[in-house]
XYZ file of C-alpha atoms in Angstrom:
161
model
C -13.881 40.119 14.821
C -14.846 38.014 17.922
C -12.686 36.128 20.184
C -14.014 32.808 18.753
C -13.320 34.398 15.142
C -9.582 35.459 16.102
C -9.560 32.054 17.542
C -10.261 30.208 14.642
C -8.028 32.550 12.193
C -5.316 31.835 14.435
C -5.772 28.284 14.228
C -6.134 28.148 10.360
C -2.846 30.238 10.237
C -1.067 27.594 12.499
C -2.153 24.909 10.170
C -0.781 26.246 6.993
C 2.210 27.057 8.559
C 2.607 23.765 9.589
C 1.564 21.917 6.558
C 3.756 24.093 4.115
C 7.208 22.627 5.655
C 5.735 19.093 5.310
C 4.762 19.736 1.752
C 8.625 21.030 1.046
C 9.769 17.906 2.791
C 7.557 15.576 0.451
C 9.261 16.972 -2.529
C 12.428 16.523 -1.345
C 11.824 12.883 -0.414
C 10.489 12.596 -4.146
C 6.820 13.452 -4.303
C 3.470 12.837 -1.811
C 3.711 8.959 -3.231
C 7.215 8.282 -1.864
C 8.276 6.343 1.143
C 6.267 3.552 3.300
C 2.768 2.834 3.070
C 0.553 -0.276 5.006
C -1.983 -2.326 3.011
C -4.854 -4.358 3.890
C -7.799 -5.801 1.466
C -11.389 -6.747 2.616
C -11.837 -10.338 2.710
C -11.063 -12.375 -0.379
C -13.125 -15.433 -1.159
C -14.692 -14.855 2.076
C -11.711 -16.293 4.299
C -8.649 -14.442 3.314
C -7.084 -11.271 3.583
C -3.747 -9.908 2.067
C -1.754 -7.265 3.708
C 1.842 -5.836 3.930
C 3.823 -2.719 3.822
C 4.915 -1.287 0.311
C 8.021 1.153 -0.168
C 7.633 3.933 -3.009
C 11.023 4.868 -4.712
C 10.983 7.695 -7.286
C 12.603 7.117 -10.470
C 13.785 10.047 -12.815
C 9.925 10.128 -14.557
C 7.587 12.107 -12.212
C 4.605 10.016 -12.603
C 6.688 6.546 -12.308
C 7.964 4.937 -9.090
C 9.649 1.604 -8.585
C 8.301 -0.231 -5.734
C 8.961 -3.287 -3.427
C 6.906 -4.985 -0.795
C 6.251 -8.043 1.339
C 2.590 -9.275 1.509
C 1.437 -11.390 3.906
C -1.917 -13.761 2.893
C -3.696 -15.186 5.684
C -6.492 -17.516 4.863
C -8.795 -18.540 8.007
C -10.637 -22.047 8.403
C -10.280 -25.342 9.480
C -7.045 -25.617 7.683
C -5.560 -22.173 7.768
C -2.664 -20.719 5.584
C -0.219 -18.086 6.153
C 1.628 -17.021 3.113
C 4.449 -14.498 2.745
C 5.810 -13.421 -0.457
C 8.340 -10.694 -1.555
C 7.408 -8.504 -4.572
C 8.835 -5.825 -6.771
C 6.484 -3.527 -8.553
C 6.148 -0.181 -10.790
C 3.793 2.510 -9.635
C 2.088 4.604 -12.590
C 0.651 7.727 -11.583
C -2.288 9.115 -13.503
C -3.560 11.566 -11.108
C -5.910 10.331 -9.415
C -4.974 7.057 -10.295
C -2.108 4.617 -9.553
C -1.825 1.381 -11.176
C 0.571 -0.969 -9.232
C 2.172 -3.767 -11.204
C 3.821 -6.357 -9.444
C 6.393 -9.192 -10.028
C 6.978 -12.058 -7.496
C 10.571 -12.300 -6.662
C 10.748 -15.236 -3.746
C 8.494 -16.623 -1.065
C 9.356 -15.531 2.541
C 7.264 -18.297 3.985
C 4.601 -20.750 3.298
C 2.401 -22.474 6.201
C 1.835 -25.029 6.331
C 5.420 -25.804 4.740
C 3.412 -29.167 2.675
C 1.785 -26.271 0.656
C 5.220 -24.527 -0.627
C 5.329 -26.648 -4.178
C 1.588 -25.981 -4.981
C 1.952 -22.250 -3.799
C 4.815 -21.384 -5.815
C 3.549 -23.178 -8.803
C 0.402 -20.902 -8.543
C 0.869 -17.785 -6.929
C 0.044 -14.837 -8.914
C 1.213 -11.307 -8.701
C -0.423 -8.990 -6.267
C -1.538 -6.111 -8.476
C -3.605 -3.047 -7.291
C -5.680 -0.009 -9.036
C -5.902 2.842 -6.312
C -6.763 6.629 -6.119
C -5.516 8.997 -3.760
C -8.585 9.833 -1.190
C -9.406 13.585 -1.534
C -8.317 15.597 1.833
C -6.635 12.514 3.524
C -3.390 10.705 2.731
C -5.118 7.410 2.100
C -5.154 5.247 -1.417
C -8.086 3.224 -1.882
C -9.471 0.964 -4.551
C -8.931 -2.480 -5.836
C -6.221 -5.513 -5.452
C -6.253 -7.872 -8.207
C -4.551 -11.176 -8.626
C -6.206 -14.315 -8.776
C -9.417 -12.821 -7.321
C -10.306 -9.283 -6.364
C -10.843 -7.366 -3.438
C -11.147 -4.020 -1.990
C -7.766 -2.401 -0.644
C -6.713 0.551 1.304
C -3.327 2.003 1.813
C -2.220 4.345 4.530
C 0.632 5.796 5.653
C 2.777 4.261 8.351
C 2.505 6.944 11.315
C 5.755 5.234 13.260
C 7.862 5.896 10.276
C 6.980 9.816 9.986
C 7.593 10.730 13.354
């Protein structure tokens, strides 16, 4: 074997060695989905985005997770709107699809505050249909509520270190 081939082989063995403990830790935490993820949508109706942090908690069923999240909907324009909501959800995994069905629990804040009664009467749960992206730890798919938009989920790297 050439020196380059030895180097590549050593790197590959190192990657397998490093990946194995992570896989074991992942199983101890309740599977690959368990834990904290960030998410963000593409623009909704050309002026709003939805983002937040979602935590998936294993249940006694291997394909079902309880989840909770805080969402932030920001709408730009002459009259900007900033809505923060606390929601709970159920995530059902049917590999590779993950269906996240939510329930609005309570508002965290609405700005401008004069919109709060209107928002509370009409805010619909934020639901998602996503798939695990092969070769990465991302989830990609669709956000759907009163509108639809592309959404991306990714691990919060700060929580993994």
